[in-house]
Each structure stands twice: as structure tokens, then as C-alpha cells.
Coordinates of C-alpha atoms in Angstrom, one line a residue:
X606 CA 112.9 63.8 125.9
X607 CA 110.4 65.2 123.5
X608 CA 107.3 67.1 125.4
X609 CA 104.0 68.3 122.9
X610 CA 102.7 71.2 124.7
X611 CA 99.7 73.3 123.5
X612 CA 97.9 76.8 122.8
X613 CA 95.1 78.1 124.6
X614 CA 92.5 80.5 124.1
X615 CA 90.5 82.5 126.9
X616 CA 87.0 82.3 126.4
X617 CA 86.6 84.5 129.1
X618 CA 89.3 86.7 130.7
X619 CA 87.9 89.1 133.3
X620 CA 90.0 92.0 134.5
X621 CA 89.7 93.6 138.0
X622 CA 90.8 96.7 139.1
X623 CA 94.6 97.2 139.6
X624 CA 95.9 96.0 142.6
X625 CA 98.9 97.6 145.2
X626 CA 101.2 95.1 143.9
X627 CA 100.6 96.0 139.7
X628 CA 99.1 93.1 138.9
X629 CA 95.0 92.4 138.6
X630 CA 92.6 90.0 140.1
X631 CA 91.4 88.0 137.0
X632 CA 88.8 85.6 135.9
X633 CA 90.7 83.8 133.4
X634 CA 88.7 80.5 131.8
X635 CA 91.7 78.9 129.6
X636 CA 91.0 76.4 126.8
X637 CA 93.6 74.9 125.3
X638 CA 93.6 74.0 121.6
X639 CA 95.7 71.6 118.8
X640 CA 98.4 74.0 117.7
X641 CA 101.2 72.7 119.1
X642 CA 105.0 73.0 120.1
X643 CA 107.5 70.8 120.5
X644 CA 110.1 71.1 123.5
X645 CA 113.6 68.6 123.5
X646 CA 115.5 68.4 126.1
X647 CA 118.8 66.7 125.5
X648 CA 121.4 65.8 128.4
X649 CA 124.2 68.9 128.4
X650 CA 127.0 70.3 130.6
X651 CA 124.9 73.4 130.5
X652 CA 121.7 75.2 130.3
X653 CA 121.0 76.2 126.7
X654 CA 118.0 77.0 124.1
X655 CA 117.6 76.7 120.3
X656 CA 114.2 77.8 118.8
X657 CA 113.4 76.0 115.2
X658 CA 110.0 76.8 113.1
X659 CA 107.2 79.9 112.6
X660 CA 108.8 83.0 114.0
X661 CA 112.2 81.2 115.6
X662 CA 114.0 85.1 114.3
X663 CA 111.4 86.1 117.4
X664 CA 112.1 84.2 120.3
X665 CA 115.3 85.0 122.7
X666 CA 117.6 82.2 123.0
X667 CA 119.3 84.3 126.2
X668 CA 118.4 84.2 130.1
X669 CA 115.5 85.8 129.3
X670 CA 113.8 82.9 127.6
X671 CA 111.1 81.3 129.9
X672 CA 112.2 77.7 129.1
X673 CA 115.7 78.5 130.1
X674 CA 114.1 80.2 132.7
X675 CA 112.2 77.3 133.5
X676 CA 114.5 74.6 133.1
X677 CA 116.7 76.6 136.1
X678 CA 114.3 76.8 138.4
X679 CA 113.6 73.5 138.2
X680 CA 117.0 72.4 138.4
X681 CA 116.9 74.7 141.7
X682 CA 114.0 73.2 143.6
X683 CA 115.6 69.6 143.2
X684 CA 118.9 71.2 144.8
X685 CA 121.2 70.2 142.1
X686 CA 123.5 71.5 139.1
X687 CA 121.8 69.9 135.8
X688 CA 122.7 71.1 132.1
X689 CA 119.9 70.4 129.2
X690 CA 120.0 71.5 125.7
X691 CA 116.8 72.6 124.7
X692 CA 115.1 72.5 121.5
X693 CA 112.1 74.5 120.6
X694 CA 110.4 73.7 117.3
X695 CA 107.7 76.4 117.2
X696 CA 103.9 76.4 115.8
X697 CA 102.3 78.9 118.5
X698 CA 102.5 82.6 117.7
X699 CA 104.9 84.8 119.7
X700 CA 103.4 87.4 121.2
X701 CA 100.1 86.2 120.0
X702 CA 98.2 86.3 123.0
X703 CA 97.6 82.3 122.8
X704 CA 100.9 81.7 125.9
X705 CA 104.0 80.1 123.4
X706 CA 105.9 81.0 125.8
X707 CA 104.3 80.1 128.5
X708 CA 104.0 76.5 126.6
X709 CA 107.3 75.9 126.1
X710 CA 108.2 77.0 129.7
X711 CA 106.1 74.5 130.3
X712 CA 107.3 71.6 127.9
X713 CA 110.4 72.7 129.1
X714 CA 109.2 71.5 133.0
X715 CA 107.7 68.0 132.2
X716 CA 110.7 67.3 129.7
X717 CA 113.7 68.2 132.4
X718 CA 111.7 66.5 134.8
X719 CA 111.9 63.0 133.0
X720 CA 115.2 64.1 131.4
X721 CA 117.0 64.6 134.8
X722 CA 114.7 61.4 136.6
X723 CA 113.9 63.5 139.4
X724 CA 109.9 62.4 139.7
X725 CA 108.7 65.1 140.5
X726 CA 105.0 65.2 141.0
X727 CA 102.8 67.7 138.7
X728 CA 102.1 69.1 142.1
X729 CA 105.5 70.3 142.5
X730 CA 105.6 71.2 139.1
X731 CA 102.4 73.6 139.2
X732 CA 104.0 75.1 141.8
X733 CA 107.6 76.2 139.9
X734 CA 105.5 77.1 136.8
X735 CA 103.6 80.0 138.7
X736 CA 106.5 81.4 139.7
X737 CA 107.1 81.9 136.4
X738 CA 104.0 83.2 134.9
X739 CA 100.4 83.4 135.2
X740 CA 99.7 81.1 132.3
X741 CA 102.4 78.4 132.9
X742 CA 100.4 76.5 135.3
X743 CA 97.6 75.7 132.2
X744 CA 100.0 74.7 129.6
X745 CA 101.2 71.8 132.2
X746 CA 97.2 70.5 132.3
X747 CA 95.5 71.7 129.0
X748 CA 92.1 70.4 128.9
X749 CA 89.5 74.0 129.8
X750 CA 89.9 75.5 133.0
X751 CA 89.5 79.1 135.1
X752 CA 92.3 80.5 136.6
X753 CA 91.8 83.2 139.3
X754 CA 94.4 85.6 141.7
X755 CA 96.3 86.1 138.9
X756 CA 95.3 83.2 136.8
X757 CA 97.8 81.0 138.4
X758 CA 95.1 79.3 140.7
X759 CA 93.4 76.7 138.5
X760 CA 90.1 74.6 138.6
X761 CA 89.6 72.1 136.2
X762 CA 86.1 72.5 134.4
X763 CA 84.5 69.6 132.5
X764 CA 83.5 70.2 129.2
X765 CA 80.6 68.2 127.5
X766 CA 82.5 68.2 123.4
X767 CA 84.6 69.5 121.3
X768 CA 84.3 72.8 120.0
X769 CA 86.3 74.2 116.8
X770 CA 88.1 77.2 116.3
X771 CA 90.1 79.4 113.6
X772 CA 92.7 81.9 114.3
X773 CA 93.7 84.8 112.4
X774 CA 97.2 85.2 113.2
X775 CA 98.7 89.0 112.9
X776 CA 101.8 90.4 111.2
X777 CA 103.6 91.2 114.7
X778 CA 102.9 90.7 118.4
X779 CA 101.5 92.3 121.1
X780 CA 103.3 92.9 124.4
X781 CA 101.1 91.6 127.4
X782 CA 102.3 94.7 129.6
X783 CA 101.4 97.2 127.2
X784 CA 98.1 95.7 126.5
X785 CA 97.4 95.5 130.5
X786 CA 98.7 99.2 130.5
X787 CA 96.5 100.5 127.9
X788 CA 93.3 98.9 129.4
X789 CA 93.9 100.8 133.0
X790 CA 94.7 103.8 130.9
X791 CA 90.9 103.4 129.1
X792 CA 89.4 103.0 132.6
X793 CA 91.2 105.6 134.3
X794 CA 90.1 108.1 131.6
X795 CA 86.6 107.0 131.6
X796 CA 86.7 106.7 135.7
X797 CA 84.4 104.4 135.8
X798 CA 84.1 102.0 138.5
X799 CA 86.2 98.8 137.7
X800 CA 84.0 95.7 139.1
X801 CA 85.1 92.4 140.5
X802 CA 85.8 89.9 138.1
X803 CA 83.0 87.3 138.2
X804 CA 83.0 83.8 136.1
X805 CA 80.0 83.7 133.5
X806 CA 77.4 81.0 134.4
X807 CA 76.0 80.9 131.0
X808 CA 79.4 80.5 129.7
X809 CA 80.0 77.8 132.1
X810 CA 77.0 75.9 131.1
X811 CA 78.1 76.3 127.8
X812 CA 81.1 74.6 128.5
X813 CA 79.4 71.8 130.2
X814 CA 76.9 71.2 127.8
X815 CA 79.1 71.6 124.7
X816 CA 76.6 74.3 122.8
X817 CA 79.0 75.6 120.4
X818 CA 76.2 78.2 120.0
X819 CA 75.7 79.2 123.7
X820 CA 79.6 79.5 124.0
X821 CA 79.8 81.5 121.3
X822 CA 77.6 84.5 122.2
X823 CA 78.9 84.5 125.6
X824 CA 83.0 85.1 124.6
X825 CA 84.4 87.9 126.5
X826 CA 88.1 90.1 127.0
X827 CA 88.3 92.6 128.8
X828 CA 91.6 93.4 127.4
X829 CA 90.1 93.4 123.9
X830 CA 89.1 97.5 123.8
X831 CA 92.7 97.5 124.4
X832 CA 94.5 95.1 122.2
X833 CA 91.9 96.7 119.0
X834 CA 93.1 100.8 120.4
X835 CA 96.9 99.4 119.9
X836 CA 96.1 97.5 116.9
X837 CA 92.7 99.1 115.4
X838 CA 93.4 96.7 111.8
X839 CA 92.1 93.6 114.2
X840 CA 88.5 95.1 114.1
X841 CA 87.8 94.5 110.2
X842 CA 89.1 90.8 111.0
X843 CA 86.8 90.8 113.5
X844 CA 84.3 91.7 111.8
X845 CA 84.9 89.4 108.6
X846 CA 84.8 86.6 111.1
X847 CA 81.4 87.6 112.2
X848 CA 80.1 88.3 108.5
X849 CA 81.7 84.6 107.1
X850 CA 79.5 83.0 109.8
X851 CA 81.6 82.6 113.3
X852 CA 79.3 81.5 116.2
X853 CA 81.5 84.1 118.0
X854 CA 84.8 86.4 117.6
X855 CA 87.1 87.5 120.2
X856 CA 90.5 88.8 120.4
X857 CA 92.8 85.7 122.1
X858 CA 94.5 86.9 125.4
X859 CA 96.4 90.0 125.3
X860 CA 96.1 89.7 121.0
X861 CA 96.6 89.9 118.6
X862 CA 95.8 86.8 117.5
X863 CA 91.8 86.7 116.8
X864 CA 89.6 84.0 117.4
X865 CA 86.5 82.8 115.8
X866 CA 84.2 79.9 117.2
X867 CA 82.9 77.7 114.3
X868 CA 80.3 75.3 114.1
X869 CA 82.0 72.3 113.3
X870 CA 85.1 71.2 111.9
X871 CA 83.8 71.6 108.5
X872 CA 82.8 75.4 109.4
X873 CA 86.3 75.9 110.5
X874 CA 87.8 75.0 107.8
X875 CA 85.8 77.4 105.2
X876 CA 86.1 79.8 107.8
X877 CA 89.6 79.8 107.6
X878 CA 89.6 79.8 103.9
X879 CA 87.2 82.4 103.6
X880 CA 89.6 84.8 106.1
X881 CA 92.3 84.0 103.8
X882 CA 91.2 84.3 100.3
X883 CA 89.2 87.8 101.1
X884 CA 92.7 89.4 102.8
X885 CA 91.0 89.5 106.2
X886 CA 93.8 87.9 107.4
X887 CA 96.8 86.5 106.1
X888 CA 97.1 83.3 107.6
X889 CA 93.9 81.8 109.3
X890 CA 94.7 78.2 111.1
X891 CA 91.8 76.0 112.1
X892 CA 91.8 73.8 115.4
X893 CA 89.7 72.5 118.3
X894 CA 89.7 72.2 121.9
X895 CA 89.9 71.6 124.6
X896 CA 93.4 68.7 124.5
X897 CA 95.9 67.8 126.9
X898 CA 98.1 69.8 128.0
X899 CA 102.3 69.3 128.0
X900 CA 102.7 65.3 127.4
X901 CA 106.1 63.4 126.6
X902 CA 105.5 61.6 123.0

């Protein structure tokens, strides 16, 4: 069983104040775009992973991995011993703030699903994927959608077009924790009061109406002032996105992948070029959104 699942970019991520339990109360608007990976599940006495592609030398292949991770918990809710050996074949940064392995968690879900026959409905299989992470739940759906609690509580949100992106990918991840832990250390030493997250009505029109424009000035992170203090070398990408023409720039997630809105798909692709051949970045990769999420092919 072979499962496509995609990346995603947040177009908006709102970060509230830290809650009791460490985690935040976020407004998270995911968009999922056409960089892909792959997830195979074969049958198996056993539970195992093998990651193939871009930055395979990066991804655990112990209990740690969140397919493995996912392909357990699975097997758990259905009440039963299964084995599956999965195949990764990788195209999504690691630690690139744009959810791999939340993606392949996924992939991993829908593919052990069909592999083991259990039918489970993608109602049961939202539910095991927020277990596992905040982002897992949107790599089962794709399409553009805000997450809130903790970004595992999802509404679907239309979308009036396609809109075209390029992203700069970095030499070397970013840990989402560390990110997370930097940003409450830049509040705490400014003290300022930390607001409730709140979804952006112009960026949802935005969405709706498919302005490419509209979306572009209204991009936000709050986790960006952190991502660019652990990695300050993003803000001259940043900034070459802006001067080669992007509608909007943006750090992806937690980073540090950066993300530039183009115009069209013509844009995105001398965007891209342009990032490239002036050293702004060393590999820029053009794609659009929003698309399905985890599908068998």
C-alpha cells in the first residue's frame, strides 16, 4: 500500500500565552502544498521503518519515529498484534518546519489502515493522529484549514484558487521545542502582555477569494522572531525573497524553511531561480497549494 502525503505551510500561526500544561493555545491556519512523500507499507511479522530520499541520514528509523509510532497506535486501537514494514521515500525537509514527520505519521495511518483491512473511518483516524502530534491531524486532510487548542482541532476552510509558492530550504533543521522555548523566552524578557490568538479575517477573505496579493501581505508567525534569533542567516533570505518580487515572505512553521508567496506559477519559478543563482539560498523548490492531503495511489 503506497500512501502520497503532503507539506504544509502556515500562513498564519498565532501563539498564546503558555499554558499550565507547556503547551500554547494556537491559531494555526495550515495549507498544504505539492512537495510530497511517499509512505509503503508492506505486510511483516513486525513493526519496522526504512527512510529512502533527501535527508534519509536524518530521520530515526527506531521507536522514536512517528510512523512507527503511528503504525502502533494504530494497531492498538483495532485491539490486535499487526507487523508492517514501512518505507519512507522522503521529499519534505526534516526539521524544516513544513510537518515531514507529521506527513509520514500520517501516510503511515491511511496506508496500515488499508494494509491491515480494518476500515477504519478518517474519523477514527483523526482521532489516533492527535495523539500523536499537533500537526498529524492536517496531513490526513490537506486541502487549507485552521487548527486551534493546540492545532489538533481542525476546520476545513474553502479556498477560492490556487496560490504558488517557493521555499528556501536551510542547511540543517530546527527543533520545534527549542523554537517554542525561545519565543516564551523573547516575551518573558520583554514582559509584555501575550494576547489571545485570534484568526485574521483579512487573511481569511484572502483565502476565500484566492487574492494572491491580499494573502500575501497578511502572512504571519509568531514563532518567526524566534526561529530568525536561532538562525539569524534566514533574514537575508528573507529579505532577497522580498527584493526578487514575493507577494509575501514568511518563515514556515517552527523554520527554517522560508516561504515566499509568488504571483503565479511562472513567478515561482524565477523566484526560485533567482534565490538560487544569487546564493540566497541553496536550494529553492517551487509548489502550490492547497492539495489533498494523505491519499493511497
Amino acid at each position: 500500500m503506497t500512501v502520497r502525503v503532503p507539506a504544509k505551510v502556515n500562513v498564519q500561526l498565532s501563539v498564546g500565552p503558555l499554558r499550565e500544561d507547556g503547551y500554547h493555545d494556537l491559531v494555526n491556519v495550515f495549507h498544504a502544498v505539492s512537495i510530497f512523500d511517499e509512505v509503503v507499507a508492506k505486510e511483516s511479522e513486525s513493526i519496522t521503518v526504512q527512510v529512502d530520499g533527501k535527508w534519509s541520514d536524518q530521520v530515526p528509523v527506531d521507536d522514536t519515529n512517528l510512523a512507527i509510532r503511528a503504525a502502533r497506535a494504530l494497531a492498538k486501537h483495532a485491539g490486535r498484534t499487526y507487523g508492517a514494514d514501512l518505507v519512507i521515500q522522503k521529499d519534505i525537509p526534516v526539521a524544516g518546519g513544513m510537518a515531514g514527520g507529521s506527513a509520514d505519521a500520517a501516510g503511515a495511518l491511511v496506508a496500515c489502515n488499508e494494509l491491515w483491512g480494518l476500515g477504519l473511518p478518517i474519523e477514527d483516524l483523526m482521532e489516533i493522529a492527535g495523539d500523536l502530534g499537533s500537526d498529524v491531524p492536517f496531513s490526513l486532510i490537506g486541502g487549507t484549514a485552521v487548527g486551534t487548542g493546540r492545532g489538533e482541532q481542525l476546520s476545513e476552510l474553502p479556498t477560492g484558487g490556487t496560490f504558488h509558492w517557493v521555499f528556501a530550504l536551510a542547511n540543517g533543521g530546527l527543533s520545534t521545542a527549542s523554537v517554542y522555548a525561545e519565543c516564551d523566552r523573547l516575551r518573558a524578557a520583554t514582559g509584555a502582555q501575550v494576547p489571545w490568538p485570534q484568526l485574521n479575517d483579512s487573511l481569511m477573505e484572502a483565502l476565500g477569494t484566492g487574492d494572491a496579493y491580499a494573502l500575501g501581505s497578511n502572512l504571519s508567525n509568531d514563532l518567526q522572531a524566534a526561529a530568525l534569533n536561532l538562525r539569524p542567516e534566514l533574514a537575508p533570505t528573507l529579505d532577497a525573497g522580498r527584493q526578487h518580487g514575493a507577494l509575501g515572505a514568511i518563515v514556515s512553521g517552527s523554520g527554517p524553511t522560508c516561504a515566499f508567496l509568488a504571483i503565479d506559477a511562472t513567478h515561482a519559478r524565477d523566484l526560485a531561480q533567482s534565490l538560487t543563482a544569487t546564493g540566497a539560498a541553496h536550494t529553492a523548490v517551487a509548489a502550490h497549494g492547497p492539495v489533498q492531503g494523505a491519499v493511497l495511489i
